[in-house]
Amino acid sequence: AEENNLLVMEDAAQGLGVFNAACIAPMNVQHVGTFGDAGIIAFFADKNIIMGEGGVVLTNNESTYNKLLYLRNQGRLSSGRFVHEQLGMNFKITDMQCAVGFAQMERLDKITRRRSMVYNWYRKYLADEIADDSVKLMDVPKSNHIPLRCPILVKNRKAVQEYLENHGIQTREMSLPLHRNPCWKHLGYKESDFPNTNMVYESGILLPIHTKLTTFDVEFVCAKIKEAIKKLDMNGYCLAHPVS
């Protein structure tokens, strides 16, 4: 990036409390969002710490920091004087939101452990399906990631989602690949470009995961996934041979 005079903006929206794996760089443990010129962490309603909306920008660049102060407050530094030294936006978050966020920060370790526990319950109750490749659990080896969702890959994703929905289980599909989003159509990519990305999107389901889920909830979800696999005759799905 430095050689090409590029700024590095790190999207760490879901990464509060996540550090690079100590087993990879034991002498250089670093929080995500602090590797580039600036990093962004989000506090939307489905994140590890929630404030309804809003987020923070991390930077150790004084010039960037000062520009952000203007951008967040309508181009002015003082909240009491309506003197706009620059053009800006209104990106401020309220004191009430911050209070809610700070209260959760004190419980971040507990929240992290609970989300990881729920994730491991999914791994436990889907162990047989993972072993025979009818379900692929998308895991992050050698990391201390905090699971925002529990992503799995299955054959006939839409049918599985419909089956789960019919049993009161809400799920989500993966995010539409960037090259298939209408706003990037002008870049000229074909829908068939990036076949591995397309495969993950077409096969991926995001299972519910939050701190209020119990082991009984997760066991129920997994039981319905197993029923769907059996009823839809989807055995044999495997991610072992991605397209090169």
PDB file of C-alpha atoms in Angstrom:
ATOM      1  CA  ALA A   1       0.000   0.000   0.000  1.00  0.00           C
ATOM      2  CA  GLU A   2       2.813   2.410   0.857  1.00  0.00           C
ATOM      3  CA  GLU A   3       4.592   1.681  -2.430  1.00  0.00           C
ATOM      4  CA  ASN A   4       1.426   2.593  -4.351  1.00  0.00           C
ATOM      5  CA  ASN A   5       0.439   5.509  -2.108  1.00  0.00           C
ATOM      6  CA  LEU A   6      -2.744   3.783  -0.963  1.00  0.00           C
ATOM      7  CA  LEU A   7      -4.551   4.187   2.339  1.00  0.00           C
ATOM      8  CA  VAL A   8      -5.536   1.034   4.224  1.00  0.00           C
ATOM      9  CA  MET A   9      -9.021   1.248   5.738  1.00  0.00           C
ATOM     10  CA  GLU A  10      -9.709  -1.833   7.853  1.00  0.00           C
ATOM     11  CA  ASP A  11     -13.286  -3.089   8.105  1.00  0.00           C
ATOM     12  CA  ALA A  12     -13.325  -4.581  11.605  1.00  0.00           C
ATOM     13  CA  ALA A  13     -17.049  -3.998  12.090  1.00  0.00           C
ATOM     14  CA  GLN A  14     -17.574  -7.274  13.947  1.00  0.00           C
ATOM     15  CA  GLY A  15     -14.139  -7.461  15.553  1.00  0.00           C
ATOM     16  CA  LEU A  16     -14.347  -5.776  18.951  1.00  0.00           C
ATOM     17  CA  GLY A  17     -12.245  -7.845  21.341  1.00  0.00           C
ATOM     18  CA  VAL A  18     -10.510  -9.832  18.581  1.00  0.00           C
ATOM     19  CA  PHE A  19      -6.722  -9.928  18.335  1.00  0.00           C
ATOM     20  CA  ASN A  20      -4.453 -11.491  15.741  1.00  0.00           C
ATOM     21  CA  ALA A  21      -3.705 -15.067  16.765  1.00  0.00           C
ATOM     22  CA  ALA A  22      -1.019 -15.157  19.420  1.00  0.00           C
ATOM     23  CA  CYS A  23       0.069 -18.561  18.111  1.00  0.00           C
ATOM     24  CA  ILE A  24       0.999 -16.916  14.803  1.00  0.00           C
ATOM     25  CA  ALA A  25       2.708 -13.794  16.155  1.00  0.00           C
ATOM     26  CA  PRO A  26       3.196 -14.272  19.916  1.00  0.00           C
ATOM     27  CA  MET A  27       5.371 -11.175  20.259  1.00  0.00           C
ATOM     28  CA  ASN A  28       3.105  -8.898  18.239  1.00  0.00           C
ATOM     29  CA  VAL A  29      -0.469  -9.411  19.411  1.00  0.00           C
ATOM     30  CA  GLN A  30      -2.568  -6.624  17.931  1.00  0.00           C
ATOM     31  CA  HIS A  31      -6.276  -5.764  17.966  1.00  0.00           C
ATOM     32  CA  VAL A  32      -8.061  -5.928  14.625  1.00  0.00           C
ATOM     33  CA  GLY A  33      -8.756  -2.495  13.237  1.00  0.00           C
ATOM     34  CA  THR A  34      -5.310  -1.183  14.164  1.00  0.00           C
ATOM     35  CA  PHE A  35      -3.244  -2.543  11.251  1.00  0.00           C
ATOM     36  CA  GLY A  36      -4.052   0.117   8.654  1.00  0.00           C
ATOM     37  CA  ASP A  37      -4.394   3.885   8.531  1.00  0.00           C
ATOM     38  CA  ALA A  38      -7.818   3.593  10.131  1.00  0.00           C
ATOM     39  CA  GLY A  39     -10.143   0.848  11.318  1.00  0.00           C
ATOM     40  CA  ILE A  40     -13.892   0.764  11.848  1.00  0.00           C
ATOM     41  CA  ILE A  41     -15.807  -1.095  14.568  1.00  0.00           C
ATOM     42  CA  ALA A  42     -19.619  -1.173  14.501  1.00  0.00           C
ATOM     43  CA  PHE A  43     -22.214  -1.238  17.270  1.00  0.00           C
ATOM     44  CA  PHE A  44     -25.298  -2.158  15.236  1.00  0.00           C
ATOM     45  CA  ALA A  45     -27.996  -4.254  16.899  1.00  0.00           C
ATOM     46  CA  ASP A  46     -26.503  -7.621  15.880  1.00  0.00           C
ATOM     47  CA  LYS A  47     -22.883  -6.959  16.875  1.00  0.00           C
ATOM     48  CA  ASN A  48     -21.030  -8.189  19.972  1.00  0.00           C
ATOM     49  CA  ILE A  49     -21.569  -4.834  21.690  1.00  0.00           C
ATOM     50  CA  ILE A  50     -24.809  -3.164  20.613  1.00  0.00           C
ATOM     51  CA  MET A  51     -25.849   0.489  20.735  1.00  0.00           C
ATOM     52  CA  GLY A  52     -28.680   0.355  18.199  1.00  0.00           C
ATOM     53  CA  GLU A  53     -26.564   2.130  15.593  1.00  0.00           C
ATOM     54  CA  GLY A  54     -23.200   3.841  15.344  1.00  0.00           C
ATOM     55  CA  GLY A  55     -19.594   2.819  15.646  1.00  0.00           C
ATOM     56  CA  VAL A  56     -16.058   4.070  16.175  1.00  0.00           C
ATOM     57  CA  VAL A  57     -13.082   4.814  13.962  1.00  0.00           C
ATOM     58  CA  LEU A  58      -9.638   3.796  15.229  1.00  0.00           C
ATOM     59  CA  THR A  59      -6.553   5.683  14.066  1.00  0.00           C
ATOM     60  CA  ASN A  60      -3.183   6.811  15.379  1.00  0.00           C
ATOM     61  CA  ASN A  61      -2.826   9.394  12.608  1.00  0.00           C
ATOM     62  CA  GLU A  62      -3.385  12.878  14.041  1.00  0.00           C
ATOM     63  CA  SER A  63      -4.367  14.384  10.687  1.00  0.00           C
ATOM     64  CA  THR A  64      -6.984  11.683  10.093  1.00  0.00           C
ATOM     65  CA  TYR A  65      -8.258  12.090  13.644  1.00  0.00           C
ATOM     66  CA  ASN A  66      -8.739  15.846  13.240  1.00  0.00           C
ATOM     67  CA  LYS A  67     -10.559  15.398   9.920  1.00  0.00           C
ATOM     68  CA  LEU A  68     -12.902  12.893  11.543  1.00  0.00           C
ATOM     69  CA  LEU A  69     -13.768  15.363  14.299  1.00  0.00           C
ATOM     70  CA  TYR A  70     -15.029  17.781  11.662  1.00  0.00           C
ATOM     71  CA  LEU A  71     -16.807  15.137   9.600  1.00  0.00           C
ATOM     72  CA  ARG A  72     -18.815  13.755  12.506  1.00  0.00           C
ATOM     73  CA  ASN A  73     -20.067  17.136  13.733  1.00  0.00           C
ATOM     74  CA  GLN A  74     -21.271  19.054  10.666  1.00  0.00           C
ATOM     75  CA  GLY A  75     -17.868  20.552   9.925  1.00  0.00           C
ATOM     76  CA  ARG A  76     -17.385  22.212  13.295  1.00  0.00           C
ATOM     77  CA  LEU A  77     -15.466  21.355  16.446  1.00  0.00           C
ATOM     78  CA  SER A  78     -17.581  23.183  19.015  1.00  0.00           C
ATOM     79  CA  SER A  79     -21.042  21.813  19.704  1.00  0.00           C
ATOM     80  CA  GLY A  80     -22.112  25.157  21.163  1.00  0.00           C
ATOM     81  CA  ARG A  81     -21.249  27.463  18.267  1.00  0.00           C
ATOM     82  CA  PHE A  82     -22.684  27.192  14.771  1.00  0.00           C
ATOM     83  CA  VAL A  83     -19.466  28.025  12.953  1.00  0.00           C
ATOM     84  CA  HIS A  84     -18.793  25.521  10.180  1.00  0.00           C
ATOM     85  CA  GLU A  85     -15.104  25.583   9.312  1.00  0.00           C
ATOM     86  CA  GLN A  86     -15.469  22.687   6.866  1.00  0.00           C
ATOM     87  CA  LEU A  87     -18.168  20.666   5.180  1.00  0.00           C
ATOM     88  CA  GLY A  88     -19.222  17.779   7.375  1.00  0.00           C
ATOM     89  CA  MET A  89     -21.932  15.287   8.242  1.00  0.00           C
ATOM     90  CA  ASN A  90     -23.887  14.478  11.372  1.00  0.00           C
ATOM     91  CA  PHE A  91     -22.363  11.203  12.524  1.00  0.00           C
ATOM     92  CA  LYS A  92     -22.622  11.822  16.273  1.00  0.00           C
ATOM     93  CA  ILE A  93     -24.001   9.163  18.594  1.00  0.00           C
ATOM     94  CA  THR A  94     -25.959  10.111  21.702  1.00  0.00           C
ATOM     95  CA  ASP A  95     -24.781  10.025  25.309  1.00  0.00           C
ATOM     96  CA  MET A  96     -27.495   7.458  26.000  1.00  0.00           C
ATOM     97  CA  GLN A  97     -26.123   5.142  23.312  1.00  0.00           C
ATOM     98  CA  CYS A  98     -22.607   5.544  24.693  1.00  0.00           C
ATOM     99  CA  ALA A  99     -23.801   4.711  28.210  1.00  0.00           C
ATOM    100  CA  VAL A 100     -25.410   1.521  26.903  1.00  0.00           C
ATOM    101  CA  GLY A 101     -22.183   0.650  25.087  1.00  0.00           C
ATOM    102  CA  PHE A 102     -19.906   1.321  28.055  1.00  0.00           C
ATOM    103  CA  ALA A 103     -22.079  -0.844  30.314  1.00  0.00           C
ATOM    104  CA  GLN A 104     -21.634  -3.750  27.894  1.00  0.00           C
ATOM    105  CA  MET A 105     -17.895  -3.151  27.550  1.00  0.00           C
ATOM    106  CA  GLU A 106     -17.559  -4.118  31.194  1.00  0.00           C
ATOM    107  CA  ARG A 107     -19.073  -7.497  30.268  1.00  0.00           C
ATOM    108  CA  LEU A 108     -17.228  -7.998  26.975  1.00  0.00           C
ATOM    109  CA  ASP A 109     -15.314 -11.053  28.208  1.00  0.00           C
ATOM    110  CA  LYS A 110     -18.536 -12.663  29.431  1.00  0.00           C
ATOM    111  CA  ILE A 111     -20.321 -11.858  26.153  1.00  0.00           C
ATOM    112  CA  THR A 112     -17.405 -13.280  24.182  1.00  0.00           C
ATOM    113  CA  ARG A 113     -17.339 -16.523  26.149  1.00  0.00           C
ATOM    114  CA  ARG A 114     -21.087 -16.979  25.779  1.00  0.00           C
ATOM    115  CA  ARG A 115     -21.127 -16.441  22.012  1.00  0.00           C
ATOM    116  CA  SER A 116     -18.229 -18.868  21.621  1.00  0.00           C
ATOM    117  CA  MET A 117     -20.081 -21.388  23.786  1.00  0.00           C
ATOM    118  CA  VAL A 118     -23.177 -21.180  21.564  1.00  0.00           C
ATOM    119  CA  TYR A 119     -20.988 -21.603  18.474  1.00  0.00           C
ATOM    120  CA  ASN A 120     -19.415 -24.728  19.957  1.00  0.00           C
ATOM    121  CA  TRP A 121     -22.871 -26.142  20.711  1.00  0.00           C
ATOM    122  CA  TYR A 122     -23.611 -25.977  16.994  1.00  0.00           C
ATOM    123  CA  ARG A 123     -20.359 -27.810  16.316  1.00  0.00           C
ATOM    124  CA  LYS A 124     -21.302 -30.459  18.895  1.00  0.00           C
ATOM    125  CA  TYR A 125     -24.864 -31.119  17.715  1.00  0.00           C
ATOM    126  CA  LEU A 126     -23.908 -31.118  14.021  1.00  0.00           C
ATOM    127  CA  ALA A 127     -20.796 -33.260  14.526  1.00  0.00           C
ATOM    128  CA  ASP A 128     -22.083 -36.235  12.507  1.00  0.00           C
ATOM    129  CA  GLU A 129     -23.225 -34.057   9.611  1.00  0.00           C
ATOM    130  CA  ILE A 130     -19.907 -32.199   9.618  1.00  0.00           C
ATOM    131  CA  ALA A 131     -18.059 -35.521   9.607  1.00  0.00           C
ATOM    132  CA  ASP A 132     -19.939 -36.862   6.563  1.00  0.00           C
ATOM    133  CA  ASP A 133     -19.794 -33.497   4.739  1.00  0.00           C
ATOM    134  CA  SER A 134     -23.552 -33.019   4.518  1.00  0.00           C
ATOM    135  CA  VAL A 135     -22.881 -29.823   6.489  1.00  0.00           C
ATOM    136  CA  LYS A 136     -19.753 -27.711   6.279  1.00  0.00           C
ATOM    137  CA  LEU A 137     -19.175 -25.495   9.323  1.00  0.00           C
ATOM    138  CA  MET A 138     -17.197 -22.460   8.229  1.00  0.00           C
ATOM    139  CA  ASP A 139     -14.561 -22.170  10.938  1.00  0.00           C
ATOM    140  CA  VAL A 140     -11.584 -19.870  11.452  1.00  0.00           C
ATOM    141  CA  PRO A 141      -8.565 -21.959  12.518  1.00  0.00           C
ATOM    142  CA  LYS A 142      -5.832 -20.476  14.695  1.00  0.00           C
ATOM    143  CA  SER A 143      -7.831 -17.409  15.660  1.00  0.00           C
ATOM    144  CA  ASN A 144      -9.705 -16.040  18.637  1.00  0.00           C
ATOM    145  CA  HIS A 145     -12.589 -14.737  16.528  1.00  0.00           C
ATOM    146  CA  ILE A 146     -15.823 -13.851  18.280  1.00  0.00           C
ATOM    147  CA  PRO A 147     -18.636 -15.476  16.273  1.00  0.00           C
ATOM    148  CA  LEU A 148     -21.173 -12.966  14.982  1.00  0.00           C
ATOM    149  CA  ARG A 149     -23.110 -15.739  13.236  1.00  0.00           C
ATOM    150  CA  CYS A 150     -22.797 -19.482  12.804  1.00  0.00           C
ATOM    151  CA  PRO A 151     -22.254 -19.923   9.041  1.00  0.00           C
ATOM    152  CA  ILE A 152     -22.781 -23.344   7.488  1.00  0.00           C
ATOM    153  CA  LEU A 153     -22.744 -24.599   3.903  1.00  0.00           C
ATOM    154  CA  VAL A 154     -25.363 -27.063   2.678  1.00  0.00           C
ATOM    155  CA  LYS A 155     -26.703 -28.350  -0.597  1.00  0.00           C
ATOM    156  CA  ASN A 156     -30.058 -26.870  -1.623  1.00  0.00           C
ATOM    157  CA  ARG A 157     -29.771 -23.906   0.729  1.00  0.00           C
ATOM    158  CA  LYS A 158     -33.160 -22.378  -0.076  1.00  0.00           C
ATOM    159  CA  ALA A 159     -35.018 -25.597   0.700  1.00  0.00           C
ATOM    160  CA  VAL A 160     -33.227 -25.968   4.040  1.00  0.00           C
ATOM    161  CA  GLN A 161     -33.991 -22.353   4.942  1.00  0.00           C
ATOM    162  CA  GLU A 162     -37.655 -22.832   4.060  1.00  0.00           C
ATOM    163  CA  TYR A 163     -37.831 -25.981   6.192  1.00  0.00           C
ATOM    164  CA  LEU A 164     -36.281 -24.179   9.161  1.00  0.00           C
ATOM    165  CA  GLU A 165     -38.581 -21.182   8.727  1.00  0.00           C
ATOM    166  CA  ASN A 166     -41.602 -23.481   8.725  1.00  0.00           C
ATOM    167  CA  HIS A 167     -40.451 -24.641  12.153  1.00  0.00           C
ATOM    168  CA  GLY A 168     -40.050 -21.142  13.552  1.00  0.00           C
ATOM    169  CA  ILE A 169     -36.293 -20.822  13.013  1.00  0.00           C
ATOM    170  CA  GLN A 170     -35.120 -17.588  11.428  1.00  0.00           C
ATOM    171  CA  THR A 171     -31.949 -17.740   9.332  1.00  0.00           C
ATOM    172  CA  ARG A 172     -30.203 -15.544   6.779  1.00  0.00           C
ATOM    173  CA  GLU A 173     -28.454 -16.197   3.520  1.00  0.00           C
ATOM    174  CA  MET A 174     -24.893 -15.017   3.027  1.00  0.00           C
ATOM    175  CA  SER A 175     -24.263 -11.475   1.805  1.00  0.00           C
ATOM    176  CA  LEU A 176     -24.569 -11.079  -1.941  1.00  0.00           C
ATOM    177  CA  PRO A 177     -21.026 -11.098  -3.398  1.00  0.00           C
ATOM    178  CA  LEU A 178     -19.746  -7.587  -4.052  1.00  0.00           C
ATOM    179  CA  HIS A 179     -19.263  -8.176  -7.770  1.00  0.00           C
ATOM    180  CA  ARG A 180     -22.961  -9.078  -8.077  1.00  0.00           C
ATOM    181  CA  ASN A 181     -24.257  -5.979  -6.304  1.00  0.00           C
ATOM    182  CA  PRO A 182     -26.018  -3.527  -8.652  1.00  0.00           C
ATOM    183  CA  CYS A 183     -23.937  -0.590  -7.391  1.00  0.00           C
ATOM    184  CA  TRP A 184     -20.755  -2.199  -8.830  1.00  0.00           C
ATOM    185  CA  LYS A 185     -22.272  -3.201 -12.157  1.00  0.00           C
ATOM    186  CA  HIS A 186     -20.247  -0.508 -13.919  1.00  0.00           C
ATOM    187  CA  LEU A 187     -17.013  -2.371 -13.086  1.00  0.00           C
ATOM    188  CA  GLY A 188     -17.894  -4.969 -15.709  1.00  0.00           C
ATOM    189  CA  TYR A 189     -17.693  -8.194 -13.709  1.00  0.00           C
ATOM    190  CA  LYS A 190     -19.780 -11.155 -14.835  1.00  0.00           C
ATOM    191  CA  GLU A 191     -22.000 -12.952 -12.355  1.00  0.00           C
ATOM    192  CA  SER A 192     -19.982 -16.126 -12.978  1.00  0.00           C
ATOM    193  CA  ASP A 193     -16.731 -14.472 -11.917  1.00  0.00           C
ATOM    194  CA  PHE A 194     -15.263 -15.564  -8.560  1.00  0.00           C
ATOM    195  CA  PRO A 195     -16.782 -19.079  -8.527  1.00  0.00           C
ATOM    196  CA  ASN A 196     -15.739 -19.915  -4.955  1.00  0.00           C
ATOM    197  CA  THR A 197     -17.368 -16.734  -3.686  1.00  0.00           C
ATOM    198  CA  ASN A 198     -20.528 -17.591  -5.616  1.00  0.00           C
ATOM    199  CA  MET A 199     -20.516 -21.137  -4.255  1.00  0.00           C
ATOM    200  CA  VAL A 200     -20.332 -19.902  -0.651  1.00  0.00           C
ATOM    201  CA  TYR A 201     -23.176 -17.458  -1.281  1.00  0.00           C
ATOM    202  CA  GLU A 202     -25.404 -20.034  -2.989  1.00  0.00           C
ATOM    203  CA  SER A 203     -24.779 -22.665  -0.289  1.00  0.00           C
ATOM    204  CA  GLY A 204     -24.404 -20.591   2.867  1.00  0.00           C
ATOM    205  CA  ILE A 205     -26.849 -20.220   5.742  1.00  0.00           C
ATOM    206  CA  LEU A 206     -26.298 -18.006   8.776  1.00  0.00           C
ATOM    207  CA  LEU A 207     -27.736 -19.694  11.859  1.00  0.00           C
ATOM    208  CA  PRO A 208     -28.949 -17.666  14.854  1.00  0.00           C
ATOM    209  CA  ILE A 209     -26.360 -16.954  17.516  1.00  0.00           C
ATOM    210  CA  HIS A 210     -26.701 -14.618  20.499  1.00  0.00           C
ATOM    211  CA  THR A 211     -26.086 -14.691  24.226  1.00  0.00           C
ATOM    212  CA  LYS A 212     -29.651 -15.650  25.157  1.00  0.00           C
ATOM    213  CA  LEU A 213     -29.678 -18.912  23.195  1.00  0.00           C
ATOM    214  CA  THR A 214     -29.647 -22.029  25.362  1.00  0.00           C
ATOM    215  CA  THR A 215     -28.231 -25.451  24.610  1.00  0.00           C
ATOM    216  CA  PHE A 216     -31.824 -26.651  24.130  1.00  0.00           C
ATOM    217  CA  ASP A 217     -32.442 -23.939  21.527  1.00  0.00           C
ATOM    218  CA  VAL A 218     -29.327 -24.907  19.574  1.00  0.00           C
ATOM    219  CA  GLU A 219     -30.131 -28.616  19.836  1.00  0.00           C
ATOM    220  CA  PHE A 220     -33.601 -27.902  18.399  1.00  0.00           C
ATOM    221  CA  VAL A 221     -32.164 -25.910  15.477  1.00  0.00           C
ATOM    222  CA  CYS A 222     -29.662 -28.665  14.722  1.00  0.00           C
ATOM    223  CA  ALA A 223     -32.355 -31.347  14.927  1.00  0.00           C
ATOM    224  CA  LYS A 224     -34.377 -29.503  12.283  1.00  0.00           C
ATOM    225  CA  ILE A 225     -31.293 -29.143  10.076  1.00  0.00           C
ATOM    226  CA  LYS A 226     -30.793 -32.903  10.306  1.00  0.00           C
ATOM    227  CA  GLU A 227     -34.443 -33.490   9.434  1.00  0.00           C
ATOM    228  CA  ALA A 228     -34.127 -31.206   6.419  1.00  0.00           C
ATOM    229  CA  ILE A 229     -31.029 -33.009   5.192  1.00  0.00           C
ATOM    230  CA  LYS A 230     -32.759 -36.367   5.522  1.00  0.00           C
ATOM    231  CA  LYS A 231     -36.023 -35.256   3.927  1.00  0.00           C
ATOM    232  CA  LEU A 232     -34.338 -33.447   1.045  1.00  0.00           C
ATOM    233  CA  ASP A 233     -31.836 -36.259   0.433  1.00  0.00           C
ATOM    234  CA  MET A 234     -28.826 -33.963   0.458  1.00  0.00           C
ATOM    235  CA  ASN A 235     -26.146 -36.306   1.745  1.00  0.00           C
ATOM    236  CA  GLY A 236     -22.760 -36.025   0.082  1.00  0.00           C
ATOM    237  CA  TYR A 237     -22.383 -32.261  -0.116  1.00  0.00           C
ATOM    238  CA  CYS A 238     -18.703 -31.478   0.158  1.00  0.00           C
ATOM    239  CA  LEU A 239     -16.506 -28.382  -0.012  1.00  0.00           C
ATOM    240  CA  ALA A 240     -13.330 -30.386  -0.491  1.00  0.00           C
ATOM    241  CA  HIS A 241     -12.840 -29.356  -4.122  1.00  0.00           C
ATOM    242  CA  PRO A 242     -13.169 -25.578  -4.558  1.00  0.00           C
ATOM    243  CA  VAL A 243     -12.773 -24.206  -8.047  1.00  0.00           C
ATOM    244  CA  SER A 244      -9.211 -23.098  -8.731  1.00  0.00           C
TER     245      SER A 244
END
